[in-house]
C-alpha positions as CSV (number, residue, x, y, z in Angstrom):
1,M,-0.1,0.0,-0.2
2,E,2.8,2.4,0.8
3,A,4.4,2.0,-2.5
4,H,0.9,2.7,-4.0
5,L,0.7,5.9,-2.2
6,T,4.3,6.9,-3.4
7,T,3.2,6.4,-6.9
8,K,0.1,8.7,-6.2
9,D,2.4,11.3,-4.6
10,T,4.8,11.2,-7.6
11,L,2.1,11.8,-10.1
12,A,0.6,14.5,-8.0
13,H,3.9,16.3,-7.5
14,K,5.5,15.7,-10.9
15,Y,2.5,15.9,-13.3
16,G,0.0,18.0,-11.2
17,F,-2.6,15.1,-10.9
18,T,-5.6,16.1,-8.9
19,Q,-8.1,14.0,-6.9
20,A,-10.4,14.2,-9.8
21,D,-7.7,12.8,-12.1
22,F,-7.2,9.9,-9.6
23,D,-10.9,9.3,-9.5
24,Q,-11.0,9.3,-13.3
25,I,-8.0,6.8,-13.5
26,E,-9.9,4.5,-11.0
27,A,-13.0,4.5,-12.9
28,H,-11.1,3.4,-15.8
29,E,-9.7,0.5,-14.0
30,I,-6.0,1.5,-14.7
31,T,-3.3,1.2,-12.0
32,L,-1.2,4.3,-11.0
33,D,1.9,2.2,-11.7
34,K,0.9,1.7,-15.3
35,I,0.1,5.4,-15.7
36,E,3.6,6.3,-14.3
37,G,5.2,3.8,-16.5
38,E,3.6,5.1,-19.6
39,L,4.4,8.6,-18.7
40,L,8.1,7.7,-18.3
41,L,8.0,5.9,-21.7
42,F,7.0,9.1,-23.4
43,Q,9.9,10.8,-22.0
44,S,12.5,8.3,-22.6
45,G,11.1,7.2,-26.0
46,I,10.9,3.5,-27.1
47,P,14.0,2.0,-28.6
48,K,13.8,0.7,-32.1
49,I,14.4,-3.0,-32.6
50,T,17.6,-4.4,-34.1
51,L,17.0,-6.4,-37.2
52,E,19.7,-9.2,-37.6
53,R,18.5,-10.4,-41.0
54,P,15.1,-11.2,-42.8
55,A,13.7,-14.7,-42.2
56,T,13.8,-16.3,-45.5
57,L,13.0,-20.0,-47.0
58,G,15.4,-22.3,-45.2
59,D,16.6,-19.6,-42.6
60,G,13.6,-19.1,-40.4
61,I,10.8,-20.0,-42.8
62,V,9.8,-23.6,-43.6
63,K,8.8,-24.6,-47.1
64,L,6.4,-27.6,-47.3
65,S,5.2,-29.4,-50.3
66,V,1.5,-29.8,-51.1
67,E,1.9,-33.4,-50.0
68,A,3.7,-32.5,-46.7
69,F,0.8,-30.0,-46.1
70,Q,-1.8,-33.0,-46.7
71,E,0.2,-35.2,-44.3
72,Q,0.2,-32.5,-41.7
73,A,-3.4,-31.9,-42.1
74,A,-4.1,-35.6,-41.8
75,F,-2.2,-35.7,-38.6
76,F,-4.2,-32.8,-37.3
77,D,-7.5,-34.5,-38.2
78,Q,-6.3,-37.7,-36.5
79,K,-5.5,-35.8,-33.2
80,K,-8.2,-33.2,-33.1
81,T,-11.0,-35.4,-31.6
82,R,-9.3,-35.0,-28.1
83,L,-8.9,-31.3,-28.6
84,K,-11.2,-28.2,-28.1
85,L,-10.5,-26.0,-31.0
86,K,-11.3,-22.2,-31.1
87,K,-11.1,-19.5,-33.7
88,F,-10.2,-16.0,-32.5
89,V,-11.0,-13.0,-34.7
90,P,-10.2,-9.4,-33.9
91,A,-13.1,-7.5,-35.3
92,S,-13.6,-4.3,-33.5
93,G,-12.1,-2.1,-36.5
94,A,-14.4,0.4,-38.2
95,A,-14.5,0.2,-42.1
96,S,-13.4,4.0,-42.4
97,R,-10.1,3.2,-44.3
98,M,-12.1,1.0,-46.8
99,F,-13.9,4.0,-47.9
100,K,-11.3,6.6,-47.6
101,F,-11.0,7.6,-51.2
102,L,-14.8,8.0,-51.5
103,N,-15.0,10.1,-48.5
104,E,-12.4,12.3,-50.0
105,F,-14.3,12.5,-53.1
106,L,-17.5,13.7,-51.4
107,N,-15.4,16.3,-49.4
108,E,-13.4,17.6,-52.2
109,F,-15.6,17.1,-55.4
110,D,-17.0,20.5,-56.6
111,H,-20.5,19.1,-57.4
112,E,-21.8,22.4,-58.9
113,N,-18.8,23.2,-61.3
114,E,-17.1,20.0,-62.3
115,T,-17.8,16.4,-63.6
116,I,-16.5,13.4,-62.0
117,N,-14.0,12.8,-64.8
118,A,-12.8,16.4,-64.2
119,Y,-12.3,15.5,-60.5
120,I,-10.4,12.4,-61.3
121,N,-8.1,14.3,-63.6
122,R,-7.6,17.0,-61.1
123,K,-6.8,14.8,-58.1
124,K,-5.1,12.1,-60.3
125,D,-7.4,9.6,-58.4
126,K,-6.7,6.1,-59.4
127,N,-9.2,4.5,-57.2
128,L,-12.4,6.2,-58.1
129,P,-12.4,5.0,-61.8
130,V,-11.9,1.4,-60.7
131,F,-14.8,1.7,-58.2
132,L,-17.0,3.3,-60.9
133,A,-16.2,0.8,-63.6
134,G,-17.1,-2.2,-61.3
135,I,-20.0,-0.6,-59.4
136,E,-22.4,-3.2,-60.4
137,K,-20.3,-6.0,-59.1
138,F,-20.3,-4.8,-55.6
139,P,-22.5,-7.0,-53.2
140,F,-24.2,-3.9,-51.9
141,Y,-25.1,-2.4,-55.4
142,D,-28.7,-3.6,-55.5
143,E,-29.6,-2.5,-52.0
144,V,-28.0,0.8,-52.4
145,K,-29.6,1.5,-55.8
146,A,-33.1,0.5,-54.5
147,K,-32.6,3.1,-51.7
148,I,-31.7,5.8,-54.3
149,K,-34.7,5.0,-56.3
150,T,-36.8,5.8,-53.3
151,L,-35.1,8.9,-52.4
152,Y,-34.8,10.3,-56.0
153,P,-38.0,9.6,-58.1
154,E,-36.3,11.2,-61.1
155,Y,-33.5,8.7,-60.8
156,Y,-33.9,7.2,-64.3
157,S,-33.6,10.7,-65.9
158,L,-30.4,11.6,-64.2
159,E,-27.3,11.6,-66.0
160,S,-24.7,8.8,-65.4
161,H,-22.2,10.9,-63.4
162,E,-25.0,12.3,-61.2
163,K,-26.3,8.6,-60.5
164,S,-22.7,7.8,-59.3
165,Y,-22.5,10.9,-57.2
166,R,-25.8,9.9,-55.4
167,F,-24.8,6.4,-55.1
168,I,-21.7,7.3,-53.2
169,Q,-23.6,9.8,-51.2
170,A,-26.2,7.2,-50.0
171,M,-23.4,4.7,-49.2
172,L,-21.6,6.9,-46.7
173,A,-24.3,9.3,-45.5
174,H,-25.0,8.9,-41.7
175,D,-28.7,8.9,-42.1
176,H,-28.5,6.2,-44.9
177,F,-26.1,3.4,-45.1
178,D,-23.1,4.9,-43.2
179,F,-20.8,2.1,-44.4
180,A,-17.5,3.9,-43.3
181,S,-18.7,4.0,-39.5
182,K,-19.7,0.3,-39.4
183,P,-17.5,-2.3,-38.2
184,K,-15.9,-4.0,-41.3
185,G,-17.2,-7.4,-40.1
186,T,-20.8,-6.3,-40.6
187,L,-20.6,-5.1,-44.2
188,A,-21.8,-6.9,-47.3
189,F,-18.6,-8.7,-48.9
190,H,-19.9,-11.6,-51.0
191,K,-22.9,-12.1,-53.2
192,Y,-24.3,-15.6,-53.6
193,E,-27.2,-16.8,-55.8
194,E,-29.7,-16.6,-52.8
195,H,-28.1,-13.9,-50.3
196,I,-25.3,-11.6,-49.6
197,A,-22.8,-12.7,-46.9
198,T,-20.8,-10.5,-44.4
199,P,-17.3,-11.4,-43.0
200,V,-19.0,-12.6,-39.8
201,E,-21.0,-15.3,-41.9
202,E,-17.9,-16.2,-43.7
203,H,-15.9,-16.8,-40.5
204,L,-18.8,-19.0,-39.2
205,N,-18.8,-20.9,-42.3
206,E,-15.0,-21.5,-42.3
207,C,-15.2,-22.7,-38.7
208,A,-17.0,-25.8,-39.7
209,F,-14.2,-26.6,-42.2
210,Y,-11.0,-26.5,-40.1
211,A,-11.8,-25.3,-36.5
212,S,-14.2,-28.1,-35.5
213,S,-13.8,-31.3,-33.7
214,N,-16.6,-33.8,-32.7
215,S,-19.2,-31.7,-34.6
216,E,-18.4,-28.7,-32.5
217,S,-16.6,-25.5,-33.2
218,H,-16.0,-22.4,-31.1
219,L,-15.7,-18.9,-32.7
220,H,-14.7,-15.8,-30.7
221,F,-14.9,-12.1,-31.9
222,T,-13.4,-9.1,-30.1
223,V,-15.8,-6.2,-30.8
224,S,-16.5,-2.7,-29.5
225,E,-19.2,-2.6,-27.0
226,N,-21.5,-0.4,-29.0
227,H,-21.4,-2.7,-32.0
228,E,-22.0,-6.0,-30.2
229,R,-25.6,-6.1,-31.1
230,L,-25.0,-5.7,-34.9
231,F,-22.6,-8.8,-34.8
232,R,-25.1,-10.8,-32.6
233,N,-28.0,-10.0,-35.1
234,I,-25.9,-11.3,-38.1
235,V,-25.0,-14.5,-36.1
236,A,-28.5,-15.1,-35.2
237,S,-29.7,-14.7,-38.8
238,V,-27.3,-17.2,-40.4
239,Q,-26.0,-19.6,-37.6
240,E,-28.9,-22.3,-37.9
241,K,-28.5,-22.4,-41.7
242,I,-24.7,-23.0,-41.5
243,E,-25.0,-25.4,-38.7
244,M,-27.6,-27.6,-40.6
245,R,-25.5,-27.5,-43.9
246,S,-22.3,-28.3,-42.0
247,G,-23.5,-30.7,-39.4
248,T,-21.3,-28.7,-36.9
249,K,-22.7,-26.9,-33.8
250,T,-20.9,-23.6,-33.4
251,D,-20.6,-21.8,-30.1
252,V,-20.0,-17.9,-30.7
253,G,-18.6,-15.7,-28.1
254,F,-17.8,-11.9,-27.8
255,S,-15.5,-9.9,-25.8
256,Y,-14.5,-6.2,-25.7
257,Q,-10.9,-4.7,-25.3
258,F,-10.5,-4.2,-21.5
259,K,-10.8,-0.6,-20.4
260,S,-7.8,-1.2,-18.2
261,T,-5.7,-1.6,-21.3
262,D,-6.4,1.9,-22.5
263,T,-3.2,4.2,-22.3
264,I,-2.9,7.9,-21.4
265,A,-2.4,10.5,-24.0
266,V,0.3,13.3,-23.5
267,D,0.9,16.7,-25.3
268,M,4.1,17.5,-27.3
269,Q,5.9,18.4,-24.0
270,N,5.1,14.9,-22.6
271,Q,2.8,16.3,-20.1
272,P,-0.7,14.6,-19.6
273,F,-3.1,15.8,-22.3
274,R,-6.3,17.3,-21.3
275,N,-9.5,17.8,-23.1
276,E,-11.6,20.9,-23.2
277,E,-13.1,20.1,-19.7
278,G,-9.7,19.7,-18.3
279,R,-10.0,15.8,-18.0
280,L,-7.3,13.5,-18.9
281,V,-7.6,11.6,-22.3
282,F,-7.2,8.0,-22.6
283,R,-6.8,6.0,-25.9
284,P,-7.3,2.3,-26.8
285,G,-4.1,0.4,-26.5
286,G,-4.3,-1.0,-30.0
287,H,-4.6,-4.7,-31.0
288,G,-1.9,-5.6,-28.6
289,A,-4.5,-5.1,-25.8
290,L,-6.2,-8.4,-27.1
291,I,-3.6,-10.5,-25.6
292,N,-5.8,-10.2,-22.4
293,N,-8.8,-11.4,-24.3
294,L,-6.8,-14.3,-25.8
295,N,-5.6,-15.1,-22.4
296,D,-9.2,-15.5,-21.2
297,L,-9.9,-18.2,-23.9
298,D,-9.9,-22.0,-22.9
299,A,-9.0,-24.2,-25.9
300,D,-6.1,-26.6,-26.9
301,V,-5.7,-24.9,-30.4
302,I,-6.5,-21.4,-31.4
303,F,-6.7,-20.2,-35.0
304,I,-6.1,-16.4,-35.4
305,K,-7.3,-14.5,-38.6
306,N,-8.2,-11.0,-39.3
307,I,-11.9,-10.2,-39.9
308,D,-11.5,-9.0,-43.5
309,N,-9.3,-12.1,-44.6
310,V,-12.3,-14.2,-45.9
311,I,-12.8,-15.7,-49.2
312,Q,-15.8,-16.4,-51.5
313,N,-14.0,-19.4,-53.4
314,H,-11.3,-22.0,-52.8
315,I,-12.6,-23.0,-49.3
316,Q,-11.0,-26.5,-49.7
317,E,-7.6,-24.9,-50.4
318,I,-7.9,-22.6,-47.4
319,T,-8.9,-25.6,-45.3
320,L,-5.8,-27.7,-46.3
321,Y,-3.3,-24.9,-45.3
322,K,-4.9,-24.2,-42.0
323,K,-5.2,-27.8,-41.0
324,G,-1.6,-28.2,-42.2
325,L,-0.3,-25.3,-40.0
326,A,-2.3,-27.0,-37.1
327,G,-0.6,-30.2,-37.8
328,V,2.9,-28.6,-37.7
329,L,1.9,-27.2,-34.3
330,L,0.7,-30.4,-32.8
331,E,3.6,-32.4,-34.1
332,L,6.2,-30.0,-32.5
333,Q,4.1,-29.7,-29.4
334,E,4.1,-33.4,-28.8
335,Q,8.0,-33.4,-29.0
336,V,8.3,-30.4,-26.6
337,F,5.8,-32.0,-24.2
338,Q,7.8,-35.3,-24.3
339,I,11.1,-33.4,-23.5
340,L,9.3,-31.5,-20.5
341,S,7.8,-34.6,-19.1
342,D,11.0,-36.4,-19.3
343,I,12.7,-33.6,-17.4
344,D,10.0,-33.9,-14.6
345,N,10.6,-37.6,-14.5
346,Q,14.4,-37.1,-14.3
347,K,14.9,-39.1,-17.5
348,I,17.4,-36.6,-19.3
349,T,21.1,-37.4,-19.1
350,E,24.1,-35.6,-20.5
351,K,23.9,-37.7,-23.8
352,D,20.3,-36.5,-24.4
353,I,21.3,-32.8,-24.4
354,E,22.9,-32.6,-27.8
355,G,19.9,-33.9,-29.6
356,I,17.5,-31.8,-27.7
357,I,19.6,-28.5,-28.5
358,R,19.6,-29.6,-32.1
359,F,15.9,-29.9,-32.1
360,M,15.5,-26.6,-30.3
361,Q,17.7,-24.8,-32.8
362,Q,16.6,-26.5,-36.1
363,K,12.9,-26.9,-35.5
364,L,11.9,-24.3,-32.9
365,N,14.4,-21.5,-34.0
366,I,15.7,-21.1,-30.3
367,D,19.0,-19.3,-30.0
368,V,21.4,-21.1,-27.7
369,L,24.6,-19.2,-26.5
370,E,27.9,-20.7,-26.8
371,D,28.4,-20.5,-23.1
372,F,25.7,-23.2,-22.8
373,Y,28.0,-26.1,-23.2
374,K,30.1,-24.8,-20.1
375,Y,26.8,-25.2,-17.8
376,T,26.4,-28.0,-15.4
377,L,23.9,-30.6,-16.4
378,D,21.3,-29.2,-13.9
379,N,21.8,-25.6,-15.4
380,K,21.4,-27.1,-19.0
381,I,18.1,-28.8,-18.0
382,D,17.0,-25.6,-16.4
383,F,17.7,-23.6,-19.4
384,I,15.9,-26.2,-21.8
385,K,12.8,-26.2,-19.5
386,T,12.6,-22.3,-19.4
387,K,13.0,-22.1,-23.2
388,L,10.4,-24.9,-23.9
389,N,7.8,-24.3,-21.2
390,R,6.1,-21.5,-23.4
391,P,3.2,-21.0,-25.6
392,I,3.8,-22.1,-29.3
393,R,2.6,-20.3,-32.3
394,V,2.9,-21.5,-36.0
395,C,2.4,-18.5,-38.4
396,G,1.8,-18.7,-42.1
397,M,3.9,-16.3,-44.2
398,V,3.1,-15.2,-47.8
399,K,5.5,-14.1,-50.4
400,N,6.0,-10.3,-50.2
401,E,4.2,-8.6,-53.1
402,G,4.4,-5.0,-51.8
403,E,1.6,-5.3,-49.4
404,P,2.0,-2.8,-46.4
405,G,2.4,-4.4,-43.0
406,G,4.7,-6.5,-41.0
407,G,7.1,-9.2,-42.0
408,P,9.3,-12.1,-40.5
409,F,12.8,-11.2,-39.2
410,W,15.5,-12.5,-37.1
411,V,15.9,-9.9,-34.3
412,R,18.6,-9.3,-31.8
413,S,17.6,-8.3,-28.3
414,Y,19.7,-5.9,-26.1
415,K,21.0,-9.0,-24.3
416,G,22.2,-10.5,-27.4
417,N,19.7,-13.2,-28.0
418,V,18.4,-13.7,-31.5
419,S,14.7,-14.8,-32.1
420,L,12.2,-15.0,-34.9
421,Q,9.8,-12.0,-34.8
422,I,6.9,-10.4,-36.8
423,V,8.1,-6.8,-37.2
424,E,6.2,-3.8,-38.4
425,S,8.3,-1.0,-40.2
426,S,7.5,1.5,-37.5
427,Q,9.6,-0.5,-35.0
428,V,12.6,-0.1,-37.3
429,D,15.0,2.7,-37.4
430,V,14.6,3.3,-41.2
431,H,17.3,6.3,-40.9
432,N,19.8,3.7,-40.2
433,P,21.1,2.6,-43.6
434,E,22.0,-0.9,-42.5
435,Q,18.7,-1.5,-40.8
436,A,16.8,0.0,-43.7
437,A,18.6,-2.4,-46.1
438,I,17.6,-5.5,-44.0
439,L,14.1,-4.3,-43.9
440,A,14.0,-3.9,-47.7
441,K,15.2,-7.4,-48.2
442,A,12.2,-9.0,-46.6
443,T,10.9,-11.9,-48.9
444,H,7.7,-12.7,-47.1
445,F,4.8,-10.7,-45.3
446,N,2.6,-11.5,-42.4
447,P,-0.9,-12.2,-43.4
448,V,-2.1,-12.8,-39.8
449,D,-2.5,-16.5,-40.2
450,L,-1.6,-18.1,-36.8
451,V,-2.2,-21.4,-35.0
452,C,-1.6,-21.1,-31.4
453,A,-1.2,-23.6,-28.5
454,T,-1.7,-21.8,-25.1
455,K,-1.5,-24.7,-22.6
456,N,1.4,-26.2,-21.2
457,Y,2.5,-29.9,-21.0
458,K,0.4,-30.4,-17.9
459,G,-2.8,-29.2,-19.6
460,E,-2.6,-25.9,-17.7
461,K,-3.3,-22.6,-19.4
462,F,-0.3,-20.3,-19.6
463,D,-0.6,-16.8,-18.3
464,L,0.0,-15.0,-21.8
465,T,0.9,-11.7,-20.2
466,Q,4.1,-13.1,-18.9
467,F,5.4,-13.6,-22.4
468,V,4.9,-10.0,-23.8
469,D,8.1,-7.9,-24.6
470,S,6.7,-4.6,-23.0
471,S,9.6,-2.6,-24.7
472,T,8.1,-2.9,-28.1
473,G,5.2,-0.8,-28.1
474,F,4.6,2.3,-30.3
475,I,4.3,6.0,-29.8
476,V,1.8,7.5,-32.2
477,H,0.9,11.0,-33.2
478,K,-2.7,12.0,-33.3
479,N,-5.0,15.0,-33.1
480,N,-7.8,15.8,-30.7
481,K,-10.1,18.7,-31.9
482,G,-7.2,20.5,-33.5
483,K,-4.6,19.9,-30.8
484,D,-1.7,17.6,-31.2
485,L,-1.2,14.8,-28.9
486,K,0.9,11.6,-28.5
487,G,-0.6,8.2,-27.7
488,Y,1.1,4.9,-26.6
489,E,0.0,1.6,-28.3
490,L,0.7,-1.6,-26.6
491,P,3.1,-4.2,-28.3
492,G,1.0,-5.6,-31.2
493,L,-0.8,-8.9,-30.6
494,W,1.4,-10.9,-33.0
495,N,4.5,-8.6,-32.5
496,G,5.7,-7.9,-29.1
497,A,2.7,-9.3,-27.3
498,M,3.9,-12.8,-28.6
499,A,7.6,-12.0,-28.6
500,K,8.5,-14.7,-26.0
501,W,6.6,-17.5,-27.6
502,I,8.1,-20.5,-29.4
503,T,7.8,-19.2,-33.0
504,I,7.7,-21.2,-36.3
505,F,7.1,-19.6,-39.7
506,V,5.7,-21.7,-42.5
507,E,5.1,-20.4,-46.1
508,V,1.7,-20.5,-47.4
509,P,0.3,-19.7,-50.8
510,L,-1.1,-16.3,-51.6
511,V,-4.6,-17.9,-52.1
512,T,-4.8,-17.9,-48.4
513,F,-4.5,-14.1,-48.0
514,N,-7.4,-12.1,-49.4
515,P,-7.8,-8.9,-47.2
516,V,-10.2,-6.2,-48.0
517,K,-8.2,-3.0,-47.3
518,T,-10.3,-0.8,-49.8
519,V,-13.7,-1.3,-51.1
520,N,-12.3,-2.1,-54.4
521,D,-10.6,-5.2,-53.2
522,L,-14.1,-6.7,-53.3
523,L,-13.8,-6.6,-57.0
524,K,-10.8,-9.1,-56.9
525,P,-11.7,-12.8,-58.0
526,A,-11.5,-14.0,-54.6
527,H,-14.4,-11.9,-53.5
528,Q,-16.5,-12.4,-56.6
529,P,-19.1,-15.2,-57.2
530,Q,-18.0,-18.0,-59.3
531,Y,-21.2,-18.4,-61.2
532,E,-20.4,-15.2,-62.9
533,N,-17.0,-16.3,-64.0
């Protein structure tokens, strides 16, 4: 209690915190130690990570043949009957970025004095022509058009560019469809002969294919509290149909980002930022906060996939690679568990050590310092147990084709240890020519395609918060009603939040990666109906 009071005194003295501030912090369920730690981070800055080299095929990324994937998938199918499987989908993100170029058009188009073509030429806009050329192929086209026809009785007499303008207006207007403000997971993504499907429905459908055992599957979405009803309504409308078709009962759960993971904002002088009412400002901690939600799940194998990475076609291919990654996970986990059990049963002798270390280095990418061989047998065994008794993740990696986002690298810690990590470009000192050159040599990209094992060899859940590298968060620059502020985002869920996990990267084909970053991505073949091809 005394230490707690000391932190309170420090915050009051150094940053001018009042009792009203402390009440606000308490209502947010945030500890004062966390607040102090974040304020110190803003002052000291977050060190950039040190890239050793990119992970490549044969050096950090495993390449399997289709036959090998089939074998691993069969292994998974053989083992899964005794396992509880779950799929975890972060889904709280709004669709604002999907429609960014359309919002810009509505804001900057001079409706009275120019045509849409003139706007496109003036702005050199490459996205709007693609959108307009494919407008009838969007899954929401019929619904939006029907609405416009009721809003504008003269619709059929309007010129083509005026119809397009009013279509985009209706899509984004707050009193009409308001697509940009809705969660991405609840939007129309795919058009089938009989209905239109959202990503929520597609994830439910996928669950039955690869995340089910004993005719049961478990699906968990993280959502924002004010959108939960939207998600539940979609689930309620399609769940029975999918369960009947697949013969699989699906349990669907929801959780929110914990309030206690929000972080304090500061001004440009690193003093607590205050809004117009003089109150402290807290910001969501980013997707790294979801490690707490993941920590609350009880499952033997957890598939993690982004909400927008769904597909209308090729479900059997997707299933093969998902099951294949899970097979790789289970095969390695069996070997890890055997070693840990042998340690408990005192079966490990000096002659076993070399084979175990070779397995750790070659199969699990675990760095072993040269001094290891000078250790006593007991110390060697302690080292092995410490390194192996951790959560395991197998991450699919796709060939880099210029997509923005993180990639697989070998990273050197300040202690000199080298490990495989998924790294975002913002974590790298791009002004350092050597580091920038390593970043540019990345051959693969992180599609967020993870299969995780979060229980130990005794069947007990790991406390996942113990395996986070807290030094790998991000400082971001934002604006609050015209005032600049800085925010702190927690280590990313598949970045620093899993930094101390056993990590295996496996190459998967591009067919498994079909994100919808802009609305035009819905025109790609993966999101278009086959019956029109």
